């Protein structure tokens, strides 16, 4: 690709500013949906980009994996060039135990139905760039966009200015999509940035060696209980009060290590150097600190980002512009939702562009898509905002994770796998139920936070909260593989059933929480509760702990 020397056209149908993950996948999706569309992608970095240390954002979950693998047809690349992931895995109080088998663990002992992957972003984006050029997309690397003049009316074109190899260029486009991540031109130009009240920060680095959490214990029983794949193929989270540490193995052989924290509880300035981060690990996660030192190898990069989460007042416009990926909104790296929101946003943008270029008026649809997308964003933000203080609390955080998975698989992922994300009639049909679930989600997140504040933290050493032993979670994950082939009526029934299930799940999770925090759940419909035991398969240490609340054993209501 380094020998590729494209000629930049004077005019195009769609100009995508930014050729990273969001921009390149949008270009491929748009070309797939409307092959005769003229597309120019302008990327600041020169390709091929470095492997391993190119960008953060290596972990995918179900929506993104489905988008990359099935919607864009990249399954072979994911299976052959990236790493199949052993799910998300969480360890509580790992910092207090040199032997990781003595920490509480939450994750799947056995692989669930829907695959997900660890992405080496350099390898992946190089592949996307090659595909784009093979499919006739004008992917222009080493191109710095310096300005955008938006069209004054529907009959005019947008004007993009930039520089490449010391030469200035201008480009006219019917559509302009900003995929420039945090350097978004349109967000600054239109004053769209919005503080979302989620003040967390992150530091991260890559080393060219493998850090293997399976080496952190010699306990044969612990080794055997999660044996489908090595644990290092999970996105491993070391949980603590106000923070979590990620460990992600990459296909290039490197390991990504990140520390994500509530800025009010941990000092960003003390962490924003490699030495400072290592000192912090030595204090809070000494086993991880030692493993990093023992791994040796070369430090490939070190980066930091203060207050990474942000909102956006507008992302799609009937005036033929849009923002996608981090140029629009970004939530939090916990649960790895970044690529999910790229998938959802790109699907909205693709549909708007295809309809507009076919002559359809899109002004109303752009407003509906924006409202739907920002509603998904706001509902998901409740999972993170104000929640970091409870991250080290085993019972509250494990219960929260069960709810968060069920809410994600049962609603947002179901809509995407069913192909209904852009079906506004389908979403409107379920609008009242979805809005009520949004309220319940906000209420139960408050309950989890108060739970951690109220109940002394218990430490059931060595326990596994096995998601693959939960009939509920196994079913919700499996149903994602089935829903795409169903009729609209069947999909509608499934979404309604999941909504009722979430009312019941919230009630059952509240029954194992301290009684004093349950009153925040005011939006549950008692008529939807049912008789199914939705907490089946979860360990007694989570459901019926002893030594909590004055030594009284809690029982399910």
Coordinates of C-alpha atoms in Angstrom, one line a residue:
X1 CA 0.0 0.0 0.0
X2 CA 2.9 2.4 0.6
X3 CA 3.5 2.5 -3.2
X4 CA -0.1 3.5 -3.9
X5 CA -0.3 7.0 -5.4
X6 CA -3.9 8.0 -6.0
X7 CA -5.2 10.9 -7.9
X8 CA -7.6 12.9 -5.8
X9 CA -10.8 13.7 -7.8
X10 CA -12.3 17.2 -7.8
X11 CA -15.7 16.0 -6.9
X12 CA -17.3 13.0 -5.1
X13 CA -20.6 11.8 -3.8
X14 CA -19.3 11.2 -0.3
X15 CA -16.2 12.6 1.4
X16 CA -15.3 10.7 4.6
X17 CA -12.9 12.7 6.8
X18 CA -10.8 10.2 8.7
X19 CA -9.7 6.7 7.5
X20 CA -9.5 4.9 10.8
X21 CA -11.9 2.2 12.0
X22 CA -15.1 4.3 11.8
X23 CA -14.3 5.9 8.4
X24 CA -13.0 2.8 6.6
X25 CA -15.9 0.6 7.8
X26 CA -18.4 3.2 6.8
X27 CA -16.8 3.4 3.3
X28 CA -17.0 -0.4 2.9
X29 CA -20.6 -0.5 4.1
X30 CA -21.7 2.3 1.8
X31 CA -20.0 0.7 -1.2
X32 CA -21.7 -2.5 -0.4
X33 CA -25.1 -0.9 -0.1
X34 CA -24.7 1.3 -3.2
X35 CA -21.8 0.1 -5.4
X36 CA -21.9 3.0 -7.8
X37 CA -21.3 5.6 -5.1
X38 CA -18.2 7.7 -5.5
X39 CA -16.4 7.7 -2.1
X40 CA -13.3 9.5 -1.0
X41 CA -11.7 8.7 2.3
X42 CA -9.1 11.2 3.6
X43 CA -6.8 9.8 6.3
X44 CA -4.1 11.8 8.0
X45 CA -1.8 8.8 8.7
X46 CA 0.3 7.2 6.0
X47 CA -0.5 3.5 5.3
X48 CA 0.4 0.9 6.2
X49 CA 0.1 1.9 9.9
X50 CA 2.2 0.2 12.6
X51 CA 0.9 -3.0 14.1
X52 CA 0.2 -3.4 17.8
X53 CA 0.8 0.2 18.9
X54 CA -1.3 1.9 16.3
X55 CA -4.5 2.6 18.4
X56 CA -6.3 1.6 21.5
X57 CA -9.7 0.0 21.3
X58 CA -8.7 -3.6 20.7
X59 CA -11.6 -5.4 22.3
X60 CA -14.9 -6.1 20.5
X61 CA -18.2 -7.4 21.8
X62 CA -21.2 -8.9 20.1
X63 CA -22.6 -6.1 18.0
X64 CA -19.3 -5.0 16.6
X65 CA -18.2 -8.6 16.0
X66 CA -21.5 -9.2 14.0
X67 CA -21.0 -5.9 12.1
X68 CA -17.4 -6.7 11.1
X69 CA -18.0 -10.4 10.5
X70 CA -21.5 -10.6 8.9
X71 CA -22.5 -7.1 7.8
X72 CA -19.2 -6.2 6.2
X73 CA -18.2 -9.8 5.4
X74 CA -14.9 -9.9 7.3
X75 CA -15.4 -13.1 9.1
X76 CA -12.4 -14.9 7.5
X77 CA -10.1 -12.1 8.4
X78 CA -11.3 -12.1 12.0
X79 CA -10.9 -15.8 12.4
X80 CA -7.6 -16.1 10.6
X81 CA -5.7 -12.8 11.4
X82 CA -7.2 -11.7 14.8
X83 CA -7.8 -13.5 18.1
X84 CA -11.0 -15.2 19.1
X85 CA -11.9 -13.8 22.5
X86 CA -12.8 -15.8 25.6
X87 CA -15.3 -13.1 26.6
X88 CA -15.0 -10.4 29.1
X89 CA -13.5 -11.6 32.4
X90 CA -13.4 -9.7 35.8
X91 CA -11.3 -10.4 38.9
X92 CA -12.1 -8.8 42.2
X93 CA -9.4 -8.1 44.8
X94 CA -6.8 -9.5 42.6
X95 CA -4.5 -6.8 44.0
X96 CA -4.6 -8.4 47.4
X97 CA -3.7 -11.9 46.2
X98 CA -0.4 -13.0 44.6
X99 CA -2.3 -16.2 43.7
X100 CA -5.0 -15.2 41.2
X101 CA -7.1 -18.3 42.1
X102 CA -7.8 -16.7 45.5
X103 CA -9.6 -13.7 43.8
X104 CA -13.3 -13.8 42.9
X105 CA -13.8 -14.2 39.2
X106 CA -16.7 -13.3 36.9
X107 CA -16.7 -14.7 33.3
X108 CA -17.7 -17.6 31.2
X109 CA -16.2 -21.0 31.8
X110 CA -17.3 -22.1 28.4
X111 CA -17.6 -20.1 25.1
X112 CA -21.0 -18.7 24.4
X113 CA -22.6 -18.9 21.0
X114 CA -21.8 -15.5 19.5
X115 CA -18.1 -14.9 18.9
X116 CA -16.1 -11.8 19.7
X117 CA -12.5 -10.9 19.0
X118 CA -9.4 -9.1 20.2
X119 CA -8.3 -6.7 17.4
X120 CA -4.8 -5.6 16.6
X121 CA -6.0 -2.3 15.3
X122 CA -2.9 -1.9 13.0
X123 CA -3.4 -5.2 11.3
X124 CA -7.2 -4.6 11.0
X125 CA -7.0 -1.0 9.7
X126 CA -4.4 -2.0 7.1
X127 CA -6.7 -4.7 5.9
X128 CA -9.6 -2.3 5.7
X129 CA -7.5 0.1 3.7
X130 CA -6.5 -2.5 1.3
X131 CA -10.1 -3.7 0.8
X132 CA -11.3 -0.1 0.3
X133 CA -8.8 0.4 -2.6
X134 CA -9.6 -3.0 -4.1
X135 CA -13.3 -2.0 -4.2
X136 CA -12.7 1.2 -6.0
X137 CA -12.9 3.6 -3.0
X138 CA -10.5 6.5 -3.2
X139 CA -8.6 6.0 0.0
X140 CA -6.2 8.8 0.3
X141 CA -3.6 8.4 3.1
X142 CA -1.2 11.1 4.4
X143 CA -3.9 13.7 3.7
X144 CA -4.5 16.4 6.2
X145 CA -7.9 18.1 6.1
X146 CA -7.6 21.7 7.0
X147 CA -11.1 23.0 6.6
X148 CA -14.7 22.3 5.6
X149 CA -17.2 24.8 4.2
X150 CA -20.7 23.3 4.4
X151 CA -23.1 23.8 1.6
X152 CA -25.5 26.7 1.9
X153 CA -28.4 24.9 0.3
X154 CA -29.5 21.5 -1.0
X155 CA -28.3 22.3 -4.6
X156 CA -24.8 23.1 -3.5
X157 CA -21.8 21.0 -2.6
X158 CA -19.7 20.9 0.5
X159 CA -16.1 22.1 0.0
X160 CA -13.2 20.3 1.7
X161 CA -9.6 21.8 1.8
X162 CA -6.5 19.9 2.7
X163 CA -2.8 19.1 2.1
X164 CA -1.0 16.0 0.9
X165 CA 2.7 15.7 0.4
X166 CA 3.2 19.4 0.6
X167 CA 0.5 20.2 -2.0
X168 CA -2.9 21.7 -1.2
X169 CA -6.1 20.2 -2.5
X170 CA -9.8 21.0 -2.7
X171 CA -12.7 18.6 -3.0
X172 CA -16.4 19.1 -3.6
X173 CA -18.8 16.5 -2.1
X174 CA -22.5 16.0 -1.9
X175 CA -22.1 14.4 1.5
X176 CA -19.4 15.0 4.2
X177 CA -19.0 12.6 7.1
X178 CA -16.6 13.5 9.9
X179 CA -14.9 10.3 11.2
X180 CA -11.9 12.2 12.6
X181 CA -12.3 10.9 16.2
X182 CA -11.5 13.5 18.8
X183 CA -10.0 15.9 16.3
X184 CA -13.4 16.3 14.7
X185 CA -13.6 19.4 12.5
X186 CA -17.3 19.5 12.2
X187 CA -17.8 19.2 16.0
X188 CA -15.6 22.3 16.5
X189 CA -16.9 24.1 13.5
X190 CA -20.6 23.7 14.6
X191 CA -19.9 23.9 18.3
X192 CA -21.5 20.5 18.9
X193 CA -19.3 19.2 21.8
X194 CA -21.3 18.4 25.0
X195 CA -20.0 17.5 28.5
X196 CA -21.8 14.3 29.6
X197 CA -20.8 14.4 33.3
X198 CA -18.8 11.2 33.2
X199 CA -15.3 12.3 34.4
X200 CA -13.0 9.4 34.0
X201 CA -9.5 9.1 32.5
X202 CA -7.2 6.4 31.1
X203 CA -3.6 5.6 30.6
X204 CA -2.3 2.7 28.5
X205 CA 0.7 1.1 27.0
X206 CA 1.8 -1.8 24.8
X207 CA 4.7 -4.2 25.3
X208 CA 5.9 -6.7 22.7
X209 CA 5.5 -9.7 25.0
X210 CA 2.7 -11.8 26.3
X211 CA 1.3 -11.3 29.8
X212 CA -0.5 -14.5 30.7
X213 CA -2.9 -14.4 33.7
X214 CA -3.0 -18.2 33.6
X215 CA 0.6 -18.1 35.0
X216 CA -0.6 -16.2 38.1
X217 CA -1.7 -19.4 39.8
X218 CA -0.6 -23.0 40.0
X219 CA -4.0 -24.2 41.3
X220 CA -5.0 -27.1 39.1
X221 CA -8.7 -26.7 39.9
X222 CA -8.7 -23.1 39.0
X223 CA -6.7 -23.8 35.8
X224 CA -9.2 -26.5 34.7
X225 CA -12.5 -24.6 35.4
X226 CA -12.0 -22.3 32.4
X227 CA -10.3 -24.5 29.8
X228 CA -12.1 -23.8 26.5
X229 CA -9.3 -21.3 25.7
X230 CA -6.5 -19.7 27.7
X231 CA -7.7 -16.9 30.0
X232 CA -5.3 -14.5 28.3
X233 CA -7.7 -14.6 25.3
X234 CA -10.3 -12.9 27.5
X235 CA -10.4 -9.1 27.9
X236 CA -9.2 -9.4 31.5
X237 CA -10.3 -6.7 34.0
X238 CA -8.7 -6.3 37.4
X239 CA -11.4 -4.5 39.4
X240 CA -10.9 -2.1 42.3
X241 CA -12.6 0.9 43.9
X242 CA -12.9 3.6 41.3
X243 CA -10.8 1.8 38.7
X244 CA -10.2 -1.2 36.5
X245 CA -7.1 -2.4 34.7
X246 CA -7.3 -4.1 31.3
X247 CA -5.0 -6.8 29.9
X248 CA -5.5 -7.6 26.2
X249 CA -3.4 -9.9 24.1
X250 CA -3.0 -9.0 20.5
X251 CA -2.4 -11.1 17.3
X252 CA 0.9 -9.4 16.7
X253 CA 2.2 -10.9 20.0
X254 CA 2.0 -7.7 22.0
X255 CA 0.0 -7.1 25.2
X256 CA -2.1 -4.0 25.8
X257 CA -2.3 -2.8 29.4
X258 CA -4.6 0.0 30.5
X259 CA -5.7 1.7 33.7
X260 CA -9.1 3.4 33.6
X261 CA -10.2 5.4 36.6
X262 CA -12.5 7.9 38.1
X263 CA -10.6 11.2 38.1
X264 CA -12.1 12.2 41.5
X265 CA -10.7 9.0 43.1
X266 CA -7.3 8.6 41.4
X267 CA -4.7 11.2 40.5
X268 CA -4.4 11.6 36.8
X269 CA -1.2 13.6 37.0
X270 CA 0.5 10.8 39.0
X271 CA -0.5 8.3 36.4
X272 CA 0.3 10.1 33.1
X273 CA 3.8 8.7 32.7
X274 CA 4.9 5.1 32.3
X275 CA 6.9 5.3 35.5
X276 CA 3.9 6.8 37.3
X277 CA 1.6 4.1 36.0
X278 CA 4.0 1.3 37.0
X279 CA 4.2 2.9 40.5
X280 CA 0.4 2.9 40.7
X281 CA 0.2 -0.7 39.6
X282 CA 2.8 -1.6 42.3
X283 CA 0.5 -0.2 44.9
X284 CA -2.9 -1.3 43.6
X285 CA -2.3 -4.4 41.5
X286 CA 1.2 -5.7 42.5
X287 CA 0.8 -9.0 40.7
X288 CA 0.1 -7.2 37.4
X289 CA 3.1 -4.9 38.1
X290 CA 5.4 -7.9 38.7
X291 CA 4.1 -9.7 35.6
X292 CA 4.8 -6.6 33.4
X293 CA 8.3 -6.5 34.7
X294 CA 8.8 -10.2 34.3
X295 CA 7.5 -10.1 30.7
X296 CA 10.3 -7.7 29.8
X297 CA 10.5 -6.8 26.1
X298 CA 10.2 -3.4 24.5
X299 CA 7.8 -0.7 25.5
X300 CA 6.0 0.1 22.2
X301 CA 4.0 3.1 23.3
X302 CA 2.6 4.9 26.3
X303 CA -0.5 7.2 26.0
X304 CA -3.0 8.9 28.2
X305 CA -6.3 10.6 27.9
X306 CA -8.0 12.8 30.4
X307 CA -11.8 12.9 30.6
X308 CA -12.3 10.6 27.6
X309 CA -16.1 10.4 27.6
X310 CA -18.0 13.0 25.7
X311 CA -21.4 13.8 24.1
X312 CA -22.5 15.6 21.0
X313 CA -25.6 17.8 20.4
X314 CA -26.1 16.6 16.9
X315 CA -24.7 13.8 14.8
X316 CA -26.9 13.6 11.6
X317 CA -28.3 16.3 9.5
X318 CA -30.7 16.5 6.6
X319 CA -28.2 19.0 5.2
X320 CA -26.1 16.0 4.1
X321 CA -23.5 15.9 6.9
X322 CA -22.9 13.5 9.7
X323 CA -20.5 12.6 12.5
X324 CA -19.6 8.9 13.2
X325 CA -17.4 7.1 15.7
X326 CA -15.7 9.1 18.4
X327 CA -16.1 12.3 16.3
X328 CA -19.7 12.1 17.7
X329 CA -20.0 10.4 21.1
X330 CA -17.9 8.2 23.2
X331 CA -19.0 6.4 26.4
X332 CA -16.3 4.4 28.2
X333 CA -14.0 1.5 27.3
X334 CA -15.5 -0.7 30.0
X335 CA -17.7 -3.4 28.3
X336 CA -15.9 -2.3 25.0
X337 CA -18.9 -0.4 23.4
X338 CA -16.8 1.9 21.1
X339 CA -17.0 -0.4 18.0
X340 CA -20.7 -1.2 18.8
X341 CA -21.5 2.5 18.4
X342 CA -19.5 2.7 15.2
X343 CA -21.6 -0.2 13.9
X344 CA -24.9 1.5 14.8
X345 CA -23.9 4.9 13.7
X346 CA -22.5 3.7 10.4
X347 CA -25.7 1.8 9.7
X348 CA -27.7 5.0 10.2
X349 CA -25.4 7.1 8.1
X350 CA -25.3 4.5 5.3
X351 CA -29.1 4.4 5.1
X352 CA -29.4 8.2 5.1
X353 CA -26.8 8.6 2.2
X354 CA -28.4 5.8 0.1
X355 CA -31.8 7.3 0.5
X356 CA -30.6 10.8 -0.3
X357 CA -28.7 9.8 -3.4
X358 CA -31.8 8.0 -4.6
X359 CA -33.7 11.3 -4.4
X360 CA -35.6 10.8 -1.2
X361 CA -36.1 13.6 1.3
X362 CA -34.2 12.6 4.5
X363 CA -34.6 15.6 6.8
X364 CA -37.3 13.9 9.0
X365 CA -35.5 10.6 8.9
X366 CA -32.2 12.2 10.0
X367 CA -33.9 13.6 13.0
X368 CA -35.5 10.3 13.9
X369 CA -32.2 8.4 13.5
X370 CA -30.4 11.0 15.6
X371 CA -33.0 10.8 18.3
X372 CA -32.8 7.0 18.3
X373 CA -29.0 6.9 18.3
X374 CA -28.6 9.5 21.1
X375 CA -31.3 7.6 23.1
X376 CA -29.2 4.4 22.9
X377 CA -26.1 6.5 23.9
X378 CA -27.9 8.1 26.9
X379 CA -29.3 4.8 28.1
X380 CA -25.8 3.2 27.9
X381 CA -24.2 6.1 29.6
X382 CA -26.2 5.2 32.7
X383 CA -24.1 2.0 33.0
X384 CA -20.9 4.1 33.6
X385 CA -21.7 7.6 34.9
X386 CA -21.1 7.7 38.7
X387 CA -20.6 3.9 38.8
X388 CA -16.8 3.6 39.2
X389 CA -16.8 3.7 43.0
X390 CA -18.7 0.3 43.1
X391 CA -16.3 -1.4 40.7
X392 CA -14.4 -3.2 43.4
X393 CA -17.5 -4.4 45.3
X394 CA -18.0 -8.1 44.4
X395 CA -21.7 -8.5 45.0
X396 CA -23.0 -5.2 43.7
X397 CA -20.7 -5.2 40.7
X398 CA -21.4 -8.9 39.8
X399 CA -25.1 -8.2 40.0
X400 CA -24.7 -5.1 37.9
X401 CA -22.8 -7.0 35.2
X402 CA -25.5 -9.6 35.0
X403 CA -28.1 -6.9 34.5
X404 CA -25.9 -5.0 32.0
X405 CA -25.4 -8.1 29.9
X406 CA -29.1 -9.0 29.9
X407 CA -30.1 -5.4 29.0
X408 CA -27.5 -5.3 26.2
X409 CA -28.2 -8.7 24.7
X410 CA -31.9 -8.5 25.3
X411 CA -32.5 -5.1 23.7
X412 CA -29.8 -3.2 21.9
X413 CA -28.0 -6.2 20.4
X414 CA -31.3 -7.9 19.6
X415 CA -32.4 -4.8 17.5
X416 CA -29.0 -4.8 15.7
X417 CA -28.9 -8.6 15.0
X418 CA -32.5 -8.5 13.8
X419 CA -31.7 -5.7 11.3
X420 CA -34.2 -3.3 13.0
X421 CA -31.9 -0.5 14.0
X422 CA -33.0 1.7 11.1
X423 CA -36.6 0.4 11.2
X424 CA -38.3 3.4 12.9
X425 CA -41.8 1.8 12.7
X426 CA -40.6 -1.3 14.5
X427 CA -38.9 0.8 17.2
X428 CA -41.9 3.1 17.5
X429 CA -44.1 0.1 18.0
X430 CA -42.1 -0.8 21.1
X431 CA -41.4 2.8 22.1
X432 CA -43.3 2.8 25.3
X433 CA -41.8 -0.5 26.5
X434 CA -38.3 0.7 25.6
X435 CA -38.7 4.0 27.4
X436 CA -39.9 2.2 30.5
X437 CA -36.8 -0.1 30.3
X438 CA -34.6 3.0 30.0
X439 CA -36.1 4.3 33.3
X440 CA -35.7 0.9 35.0
X441 CA -32.1 0.8 33.8
X442 CA -31.4 4.3 35.4
X443 CA -33.1 3.2 38.6
X444 CA -31.3 -0.1 39.0
X445 CA -27.9 1.6 38.3
X446 CA -28.7 3.9 41.3
X447 CA -29.5 0.8 43.3
X448 CA -26.2 -0.9 42.5
X449 CA -24.3 2.3 43.5
X450 CA -26.2 2.6 46.8
X451 CA -25.7 -1.2 47.4
X452 CA -21.9 -0.8 47.3
X453 CA -22.2 2.2 49.6
X454 CA -24.4 0.4 52.1
X455 CA -23.1 -3.2 52.3
X456 CA -19.5 -3.9 53.5
X457 CA -17.6 -5.5 50.7
X458 CA -17.4 -9.3 51.0
X459 CA -14.5 -11.3 49.6
X460 CA -15.5 -14.8 48.6
X461 CA -12.1 -15.9 47.6
X462 CA -11.9 -18.3 44.6
X463 CA -15.6 -18.1 43.6
X464 CA -16.5 -18.1 39.9
X465 CA -19.6 -16.3 38.7
X466 CA -19.9 -18.4 35.6
X467 CA -22.0 -16.7 32.9
X468 CA -22.1 -19.9 30.9
X469 CA -23.8 -21.6 33.9
X470 CA -26.7 -19.0 33.7
X471 CA -29.6 -20.3 31.6
X472 CA -30.7 -16.7 31.2
X473 CA -27.5 -15.4 29.8
X474 CA -26.8 -18.5 27.6
X475 CA -30.3 -18.1 26.1
X476 CA -30.0 -14.4 25.4
X477 CA -26.7 -14.8 23.7
X478 CA -27.8 -17.8 21.7
X479 CA -31.0 -16.0 20.5
X480 CA -28.8 -13.4 18.8
X481 CA -27.9 -16.1 16.3
X482 CA -31.5 -16.9 15.6
X483 CA -33.3 -13.5 15.5
X484 CA -32.0 -12.4 12.1
X485 CA -33.8 -15.2 10.3
X486 CA -37.2 -14.6 12.1
X487 CA -40.2 -12.8 10.8
X488 CA -41.0 -9.3 12.0
X489 CA -43.8 -10.6 14.1
X490 CA -41.5 -13.2 15.8
X491 CA -38.8 -10.5 16.4
X492 CA -41.5 -8.3 17.9
X493 CA -42.6 -11.1 20.2
X494 CA -39.1 -11.8 21.3
X495 CA -38.4 -8.1 22.1
X496 CA -41.6 -8.0 24.2
X497 CA -40.6 -11.1 26.0
X498 CA -37.2 -9.7 26.8
X499 CA -38.7 -6.5 28.1
X500 CA -40.9 -8.5 30.5
X501 CA -37.9 -10.6 31.5
X502 CA -36.0 -7.4 32.4
X503 CA -38.8 -6.3 34.7
X504 CA -38.5 -9.6 36.5
X505 CA -34.7 -9.6 36.5
X506 CA -34.6 -6.2 38.1
X507 CA -37.0 -7.4 40.8
X508 CA -35.0 -10.6 41.5
X509 CA -31.7 -8.7 41.7
X510 CA -33.2 -6.2 44.1
X511 CA -34.3 -9.2 46.3
X512 CA -30.6 -10.0 47.0
X513 CA -29.6 -6.4 47.5
X514 CA -29.8 -4.7 51.0
X515 CA -33.4 -4.0 51.7
X516 CA -32.7 -0.3 52.3
X517 CA -31.7 0.3 48.6
X518 CA -34.5 -1.5 46.9
X519 CA -37.0 1.4 47.0
X520 CA -35.5 3.2 43.9
X521 CA -37.1 0.7 41.6
X522 CA -40.4 2.5 40.9
X523 CA -41.0 1.8 37.2
X524 CA -41.4 -2.0 37.3
X525 CA -44.7 -3.5 36.2
X526 CA -45.7 -6.2 38.7
X527 CA -47.8 -7.9 36.0
X528 CA -44.7 -8.8 34.0
X529 CA -42.7 -10.5 36.8
X530 CA -43.4 -14.2 36.0
X531 CA -42.2 -17.3 37.9
X532 CA -38.9 -18.1 36.2
X533 CA -35.8 -18.1 38.4
X534 CA -33.6 -15.8 36.4
X535 CA -30.7 -16.0 38.9
X536 CA -30.4 -19.8 38.4
X537 CA -26.8 -21.0 38.0
X538 CA -25.3 -18.1 40.0
X539 CA -23.1 -19.1 43.0
X540 CA -24.4 -18.9 46.6
X541 CA -21.6 -16.4 47.4
X542 CA -23.5 -14.0 45.2
X543 CA -27.1 -15.0 45.9
X544 CA -27.0 -16.0 49.6
X545 CA -23.8 -14.5 51.2
X546 CA -23.1 -14.9 54.9
X547 CA -21.4 -12.4 57.1
X548 CA -23.2 -9.5 55.4
X549 CA -25.5 -7.1 57.1
X550 CA -24.8 -8.0 60.7
X551 CA -24.1 -11.6 59.8
X552 CA -27.6 -12.3 58.7
X553 CA -27.9 -14.6 55.7
X554 CA -29.8 -12.9 52.9
X555 CA -32.4 -14.9 51.1
X556 CA -34.3 -14.3 47.9
X557 CA -37.6 -12.5 48.3

